[in-house]
Coordinates of C-alpha atoms and ligand atoms in Angstrom, one line a residue:
M23 CA -8.4 14.4 49.2
K24 CA -9.2 11.0 48.7
N25 CA -6.4 8.5 48.3
F26 CA -6.1 7.5 44.2
I27 CA -4.5 5.8 41.7
F28 CA -4.2 6.9 38.3
C29 CA -3.7 6.2 35.3
N30 CA -4.5 7.2 31.7
P31 CA -2.6 5.3 28.8
T32 CA -4.0 6.5 25.9
K33 CA -1.9 8.0 23.2
L34 CA -3.6 11.8 22.2
I35 CA -2.8 12.3 18.4
F36 CA -4.0 16.1 18.2
G37 CA -4.2 18.4 15.2
Q38 CA -5.1 18.6 11.3
G39 CA -3.8 16.0 9.2
S40 CA -2.8 13.8 12.1
I41 CA -3.9 10.9 10.1
K42 CA -0.7 10.3 8.8
E43 CA 0.3 8.8 12.0
I44 CA -2.0 6.3 11.9
S45 CA 0.0 3.4 10.6
K46 CA 2.7 3.9 12.7
Q47 CA 0.4 3.0 15.5
I48 CA -1.3 0.3 14.8
P49 CA 1.0 -3.1 14.4
Q50 CA 2.3 -4.2 11.0
G51 CA 0.2 -7.5 10.2
S52 CA -3.0 -6.7 11.8
K53 CA -6.6 -7.7 10.5
I54 CA -8.6 -4.2 11.5
L55 CA -12.2 -4.5 12.1
L56 CA -12.8 -0.5 10.9
T57 CA -16.0 0.2 12.6
Y58 CA -18.4 3.4 11.6
G59 CA -22.0 4.8 12.0
G60 CA -24.3 5.4 9.6
G61 CA -22.5 6.7 6.6
S62 CA -21.4 10.1 7.8
I63 CA -17.6 9.6 7.4
I64 CA -18.4 8.3 3.9
K65 CA -20.0 11.5 2.7
N66 CA -17.8 13.6 4.1
G67 CA -14.5 11.8 3.2
I68 CA -12.7 10.7 6.5
Y69 CA -13.0 7.0 5.4
D70 CA -11.2 7.4 2.2
Q71 CA -8.7 9.3 4.6
V72 CA -8.2 6.6 6.8
I73 CA -8.1 3.8 4.1
S74 CA -5.6 5.7 2.5
Q75 CA -3.1 5.7 5.1
L76 CA -3.5 1.4 6.1
T77 CA -2.0 0.0 2.7
G78 CA -0.5 -3.2 4.0
Y79 CA -3.2 -4.1 6.4
E80 CA -6.1 -6.4 6.3
I81 CA -9.4 -4.8 6.8
I82 CA -12.9 -5.9 7.7
P83 CA -15.1 -2.3 7.5
F84 CA -18.4 -2.8 9.9
G85 CA -20.4 0.2 9.4
G86 CA -24.1 0.7 10.4
I87 CA -23.4 1.3 14.4
E88 CA -26.5 3.5 15.2
S89 CA -26.6 6.5 17.8
N90 CA -26.7 5.8 21.3
P91 CA -25.4 2.0 20.2
D92 CA -27.5 -1.1 20.2
A93 CA -26.2 -4.3 21.9
A94 CA -27.6 -6.1 18.9
T95 CA -25.7 -4.4 16.4
I96 CA -22.9 -5.2 18.5
D97 CA -23.3 -8.7 18.7
R98 CA -22.9 -8.6 14.9
A99 CA -20.0 -6.8 15.0
I100 CA -18.5 -9.4 17.5
A101 CA -19.4 -12.3 15.6
T102 CA -17.8 -10.3 12.2
A103 CA -14.9 -9.5 14.6
R104 CA -14.9 -13.6 15.6
D105 CA -15.2 -15.3 11.8
E106 CA -12.6 -12.8 10.4
K107 CA -10.3 -13.4 13.0
C108 CA -9.7 -9.8 13.6
T109 CA -7.0 -8.7 15.9
F110 CA -7.1 -4.9 16.2
I111 CA -10.4 -2.3 16.7
L112 CA -10.4 0.8 14.8
A113 CA -13.3 3.4 15.3
V114 CA -14.1 5.9 13.1
G115 CA -16.8 8.2 14.8
G116 CA -18.0 9.7 17.7
G117 CA -19.0 8.4 21.2
S118 CA -21.5 5.8 19.9
V119 CA -19.1 4.4 17.1
I120 CA -16.1 4.5 19.8
D121 CA -18.4 2.9 22.7
A122 CA -19.6 0.1 20.6
S123 CA -16.3 -0.7 19.8
K124 CA -14.7 -1.2 23.5
A125 CA -17.7 -3.5 23.9
I126 CA -17.0 -5.1 20.5
A127 CA -13.0 -5.4 21.8
M128 CA -13.9 -7.4 25.3
G129 CA -16.8 -9.4 23.4
V130 CA -14.5 -10.9 20.9
K131 CA -13.1 -12.9 23.9
A132 CA -15.8 -12.9 26.1
P133 CA -18.0 -15.9 26.9
M134 CA -21.5 -14.0 26.5
N135 CA -23.4 -11.7 24.6
C136 CA -23.1 -7.5 24.2
W137 CA -26.1 -6.7 27.0
E138 CA -24.9 -10.1 29.1
M139 CA -21.6 -8.0 29.8
V140 CA -23.5 -4.8 30.4
T141 CA -25.6 -6.1 33.3
T142 CA -22.9 -8.3 34.7
Y143 CA -20.6 -5.5 34.9
Y144 CA -18.4 -8.2 33.3
R145 CA -14.7 -7.3 32.5
G146 CA -12.3 -9.3 30.1
E147 CA -9.6 -9.2 28.1
C148 CA -9.9 -6.7 25.3
L149 CA -8.6 -6.8 21.5
P150 CA -6.8 -3.3 21.4
L151 CA -8.6 -0.4 20.2
G152 CA -7.9 2.8 18.3
T153 CA -10.2 5.7 17.4
V154 CA -10.6 8.4 14.7
L155 CA -13.1 10.8 17.1
T156 CA -15.9 13.2 14.8
V157 CA -17.6 14.4 17.4
P158 CA -15.9 16.2 20.1
A159 CA -18.4 14.8 23.3
T160 CA -18.0 11.9 25.0
G161 CA -14.3 12.0 25.8
S162 CA -14.7 8.4 25.2
E163 CA -11.6 8.5 23.0
M164 CA -9.5 8.7 26.0
N165 CA -11.4 6.9 28.9
P166 CA -12.3 3.1 29.6
G167 CA -16.4 3.7 29.7
A168 CA -19.0 2.7 26.9
V169 CA -22.6 3.3 27.3
I170 CA -24.6 0.8 25.5
S171 CA -28.5 0.8 24.8
N172 CA -31.3 -2.0 24.6
R173 CA -33.2 -0.8 21.7
A174 CA -35.9 -4.5 22.8
T175 CA -35.9 -3.4 26.6
Q176 CA -35.7 0.4 25.8
E177 CA -32.5 0.4 28.3
K178 CA -29.0 2.1 28.5
F179 CA -26.5 1.4 30.7
S180 CA -22.1 2.1 31.2
M181 CA -20.1 -0.3 31.3
V182 CA -16.3 -0.3 31.4
G183 CA -13.9 -1.7 28.9
E184 CA -10.4 -1.0 28.3
H185 CA -9.3 2.9 27.2
P186 CA -8.0 3.3 23.5
V187 CA -4.4 2.8 23.0
F188 CA -4.1 5.4 21.0
S189 CA -6.7 8.5 19.4
I190 CA -6.5 10.7 16.4
L191 CA -8.4 14.3 16.9
D192 CA -8.0 16.4 13.9
P193 CA -10.4 18.9 14.8
T194 CA -11.3 19.7 10.7
Y195 CA -13.1 16.4 10.9
T196 CA -15.9 18.0 13.1
Y197 CA -16.7 20.5 10.5
T198 CA -19.6 18.6 8.9
L199 CA -21.7 18.2 11.9
S200 CA -24.4 20.6 12.3
Q201 CA -25.4 22.8 15.0
H202 CA -27.5 20.9 16.8
Q203 CA -24.8 18.0 17.2
V204 CA -22.0 20.7 18.0
A205 CA -24.6 22.3 20.7
C206 CA -25.5 18.7 21.8
G207 CA -21.0 17.8 22.1
I208 CA -20.6 21.3 24.6
A209 CA -23.7 20.7 26.5
D210 CA -22.0 17.0 27.2
A211 CA -18.5 18.4 27.7
F212 CA -19.9 21.0 30.3
M213 CA -21.8 18.7 32.3
H214 CA -19.1 16.0 32.2
T215 CA -17.6 18.9 34.2
L216 CA -20.1 19.4 36.6
E217 CA -20.6 15.5 37.3
Q218 CA -17.0 15.8 38.4
Y219 CA -17.2 19.5 40.1
L220 CA -20.2 20.3 41.4
T221 CA -21.1 18.3 44.6
F222 CA -19.3 19.7 47.6
P223 CA -16.3 22.0 48.2
G224 CA -13.1 21.8 49.6
Q225 CA -11.8 18.4 48.5
S226 CA -8.9 19.6 46.2
G227 CA -7.7 23.0 45.3
V228 CA -6.2 21.5 42.3
M229 CA -9.3 19.8 40.6
D230 CA -11.6 22.5 41.4
R231 CA -9.6 25.0 39.7
M232 CA -8.9 22.4 36.6
A233 CA -12.6 22.0 36.4
E234 CA -13.4 25.7 36.9
G235 CA -10.8 26.8 34.2
L236 CA -12.1 24.3 32.0
L237 CA -16.0 25.6 32.6
L238 CA -14.5 29.1 31.5
N239 CA -13.1 27.9 28.6
I240 CA -15.8 25.9 27.6
L241 CA -18.4 29.4 28.3
E242 CA -16.0 31.3 26.3
I243 CA -16.3 29.4 23.1
A244 CA -19.6 27.8 23.3
P245 CA -20.9 31.1 21.4
R246 CA -18.4 30.8 18.7
L247 CA -18.6 27.5 18.1
I248 CA -22.3 27.8 17.6
Q249 CA -22.1 30.6 15.5
D250 CA -19.6 29.3 13.5
H251 CA -17.4 25.5 14.0
T252 CA -15.4 25.8 11.3
D253 CA -13.0 28.0 12.6
Y254 CA -9.7 26.0 13.2
D255 CA -8.9 27.3 16.3
T256 CA -11.7 27.2 18.1
A257 CA -12.3 23.8 16.8
C258 CA -9.0 22.8 18.6
E259 CA -10.6 24.3 22.0
Y260 CA -13.7 22.7 21.7
M261 CA -11.9 19.3 20.5
L262 CA -9.6 19.2 23.5
S263 CA -12.0 20.8 25.9
A264 CA -14.6 17.7 25.1
T265 CA -11.1 15.0 25.8
F266 CA -10.7 16.6 29.1
G267 CA -14.1 16.9 30.3
L268 CA -14.2 13.3 30.6
N269 CA -10.8 11.7 30.9
Y270 CA -10.9 11.3 34.3
F271 CA -7.8 14.1 35.1
L272 CA -10.5 15.8 36.9
A273 CA -12.0 13.4 39.0
M274 CA -8.6 12.4 41.1
G275 CA -9.2 12.3 45.1
V276 CA -12.6 13.3 44.8
E277 CA -16.4 12.9 44.8
E278 CA -18.1 12.3 41.4
D279 CA -22.0 12.6 41.2
W280 CA -22.9 11.0 37.9
L281 CA -26.8 11.6 38.5
T282 CA -27.7 13.9 35.6
H283 CA -26.2 11.3 33.3
R284 CA -28.3 8.4 35.4
L285 CA -31.5 10.6 34.1
G286 CA -30.5 11.7 31.1
H287 CA -30.1 7.9 29.9
E288 CA -33.1 6.8 30.6
L289 CA -34.7 9.8 28.9
T290 CA -32.8 8.6 25.5
A291 CA -34.0 5.1 26.6
L292 CA -37.4 6.0 26.1
A293 CA -37.6 8.8 24.1
G294 CA -35.1 8.9 21.8
V295 CA -33.7 12.1 23.1
T296 CA -30.4 13.4 21.8
H297 CA -27.5 12.4 25.0
G298 CA -26.0 16.1 25.0
A299 CA -30.1 17.6 25.1
S300 CA -31.3 15.4 27.5
L301 CA -28.7 16.2 30.1
M302 CA -29.5 19.8 30.0
M303 CA -33.6 18.8 30.5
L304 CA -32.5 17.6 33.2
L305 CA -29.5 20.1 34.7
P306 CA -31.4 23.0 36.4
S307 CA -33.8 20.4 38.2
V308 CA -31.3 18.4 39.7
M309 CA -29.8 21.6 40.9
R310 CA -32.6 22.6 42.4
V311 CA -33.6 19.7 43.9
M312 CA -30.6 18.3 45.2
L313 CA -29.9 22.5 46.5
P314 CA -28.9 21.0 50.2
E315 CA -26.1 18.8 49.2
K316 CA -24.9 20.9 46.3
R317 CA -25.5 24.5 47.5
D318 CA -22.1 25.6 49.0
K319 CA -20.6 24.2 45.2
I320 CA -23.3 26.0 43.6
I321 CA -22.4 29.2 45.4
Q322 CA -18.4 28.7 44.5
M323 CA -19.4 27.9 40.8
G324 CA -21.7 31.0 40.8
R325 CA -18.8 33.4 41.8
R326 CA -15.7 31.7 40.2
V327 CA -17.2 30.2 36.8
F328 CA -20.0 33.1 36.1
G329 CA -18.6 35.8 37.8
I330 CA -21.6 36.4 40.2
S331 CA -20.3 39.1 42.6
G332 CA -22.1 41.7 45.1
L333 CA -24.7 39.3 46.1
D334 CA -25.5 37.5 49.0
N335 CA -25.4 33.6 49.1
D336 CA -29.0 33.1 48.4
A337 CA -28.8 35.1 45.6
T338 CA -25.6 33.6 44.0
V339 CA -27.7 30.2 44.1
Q340 CA -30.1 32.0 42.1
A341 CA -28.1 33.8 39.8
T342 CA -26.4 30.8 39.0
L343 CA -29.9 29.0 38.5
Q344 CA -30.6 31.5 36.1
A345 CA -26.9 32.0 34.6
V346 CA -27.0 27.8 34.0
E347 CA -30.6 27.7 31.9
K348 CA -29.1 30.7 30.0
F349 CA -26.4 28.8 28.8
I350 CA -28.4 26.0 27.7
H351 CA -30.8 28.3 25.7
S352 CA -28.1 30.1 24.2
L353 CA -27.1 26.6 22.7
G354 CA -30.5 26.5 21.6
L355 CA -31.1 23.2 23.9
A356 CA -34.1 22.7 26.4
S357 CA -33.5 23.4 30.4
S358 CA -36.6 21.1 31.3
M359 CA -38.4 18.2 30.3
K360 CA -41.7 20.1 29.9
E361 CA -39.8 22.7 27.4
G362 CA -38.2 19.8 25.4
Q363 CA -42.2 18.4 24.8
I364 CA -41.4 15.2 27.1
A365 CA -44.5 12.8 27.6
S366 CA -45.8 12.7 30.5
E367 CA -46.0 8.6 30.1
V368 CA -42.1 9.1 29.4
A369 CA -41.9 10.7 32.9
E370 CA -43.9 8.3 34.5
E371 CA -42.1 4.9 33.2
M372 CA -38.5 7.3 34.6
I373 CA -40.1 7.4 38.1
R374 CA -41.3 3.8 38.3
R375 CA -37.7 2.8 36.9
F376 CA -35.9 4.4 39.2
H377 CA -38.5 3.6 42.4
Q378 CA -38.6 0.0 40.9
R379 CA -34.2 -0.1 41.3
G380 CA -34.7 1.4 44.8
T381 CA -30.9 2.3 44.8
P382 CA -29.7 5.6 45.5
L383 CA -27.7 7.5 42.8
G384 CA -25.8 11.2 43.1
T385 CA -23.0 12.1 45.2
L386 CA -22.2 10.2 48.3
E387 CA -25.7 8.4 47.1
S388 CA -27.6 11.5 48.7
A389 CA -30.7 11.1 45.8
T390 CA -32.5 8.8 46.9
P391 CA -35.6 7.8 44.5
D392 CA -38.4 10.2 46.4
K393 CA -35.6 12.5 45.5
I394 CA -35.4 11.5 41.7
Q395 CA -38.9 11.8 41.6
L396 CA -39.0 15.1 42.7
I397 CA -36.3 15.9 39.8
I398 CA -38.5 14.3 37.6
E399 CA -41.4 16.0 38.6
D400 CA -39.9 19.6 38.7
S401 CA -38.5 19.2 35.2
M402 CA -41.8 18.8 33.7
K403 CA -43.3 21.4 35.8
Ligands
NZQ525 O1 -23.8 7.6 12.3 P1 -22.9 8.8 11.6 O2 -23.5 8.6 10.0 O3 -21.8 8.9 11.6 O4 -23.8 10.5 12.0 C1 -23.3 10.4 13.1 C2 -24.4 10.4 14.4 O5 -25.5 10.7 13.6 C3 -23.1 12.3 13.1 N1 -21.4 12.4 13.2 C4 -20.5 11.9 13.8 N2 -19.6 12.4 13.2 C5 -20.0 13.1 12.1 C6 -21.4 13.5 11.8 N3 -22.2 14.2 11.2 C7 -21.2 15.2 10.5 N4 -19.8 14.8 10.6 C8 -19.1 14.4 10.9 N5 -18.0 14.7 11.5 O6 -22.9 12.3 14.4 C9 -24.3 11.9 15.4 C10 -23.9 11.6 16.6 O7 -22.9 10.5 16.7 P2 -22.7 9.7 18.3 O8 -21.5 9.2 18.0 O9 -24.2 9.0 18.6 O10 -22.5 11.3 19.5 P3 -21.8 11.6 20.7 O11 -20.2 11.6 20.3 O12 -22.2 12.2 21.3 O13 -21.9 9.9 21.2 C11 -23.1 9.8 21.7 C12 -23.4 8.6 22.8 O14 -21.8 8.1 23.8 C13 -22.7 8.0 24.7 C14 -23.6 8.6 24.9 O15 -24.8 8.0 25.7 C15 -24.3 7.9 23.7 O16 -24.8 6.5 23.1 N6 -22.0 8.2 25.7 C16 -20.1 8.0 26.1 C17 -19.6 8.2 27.2 C18 -18.1 7.5 27.2 N7 -17.8 6.1 26.8 O17 -17.6 8.2 28.4 C19 -19.6 9.2 28.0 C20 -20.9 10.2 27.9 O18 -21.6 10.8 29.2 C21 -22.2 9.6 27.1 O19 -23.3 9.0 27.9
ZN526 ZN1 -22.4 12.5 28.6

């Protein structure tokens, strides 16, 4: 196991009716920038529920944060927060609103605009951020990461801000999600677990068993969720699984990967594919092309997570790949870029970008630009 220092300060407030706790979490006298997306929270009544709990606070609403939040929108929100002298950011929404809000929280005090913060890996003082989560998927409610898009240049990159000080997780807030959004959320949580698990064995039994437990739970609830995501107990499992997928409890002392995410971000930036769906179009090809590096862990996952038994190692690898593709299809998602009808120009531009950057990615930087090209080509076959 590698040395590590772990601290996750986010207070989770979980369960139906948890919104009642919100005013205890935000300092009295705060001036709140309340950030939200394209209006789903207004339609489903969550906005009113939040506002009704915040009597006595001055609130500046900032709506219109798009999925895969754009740096230009974030710059406008930063300007509003500065002009209004806001002292607290409250994000009500999914990963996009929360990520944007992390950038806003840092941008208010930063001597540069949002995209410069992203591209220079800027770290600086942040306003405190609280969240009310409406999409279980990204784990953004309990991690310091943010993924920011630039519509003008068709780019999408990660940055690191601060953890939210608290996150309110009411599973009933997810009932109005579409089935496709739920499928993409499950896919994202599944993929986050794999990015921290599917590397090589023998690093940490604790991490392996925790990741395998989470994967087993996700596989168990997925069909129930796809059928009906308004069953409270199942929605609880979904919400907490997604949070655990990326609050970095699974990354202690182990190597991580994130190759599939880096590829998926390009697919979203260039072709607008929803985040979770983009990952599923790439995962099987990553597993096939990176097989020499991942083989032992794929076998471990096949046996422990997908319950494959009685087969030799080679057959277990193939059965595991088939099980992963079957799972992706059970969510109603495509398991390759070809199946997702991605244009060949998009694939070519992805390949060009990774060659131009020249940086190896993935576990122990094992994915060279040439291997990344093979992955993209495999996914288009
Ligand atoms: O904008 P509104 O109108 O609110 O609609 C949203 C949006 O269209 C809708 N929605 C949200 N809550 C709803 C709802 N519809 C009905 N009922 C509700 N309760 O759902 C749509 C998707 O929302 P979005 O926030 O974009 O989804 P998600 O949570 O999947 O976030 C995706 C973003 O997070 C980034 C992704 O790259 C992407 O930009 N990620 C962030 C990570 C992190 N911070 O750690 C890690 C992830 O790997 C991921 O990259
Ligand atoms: Zn993700």
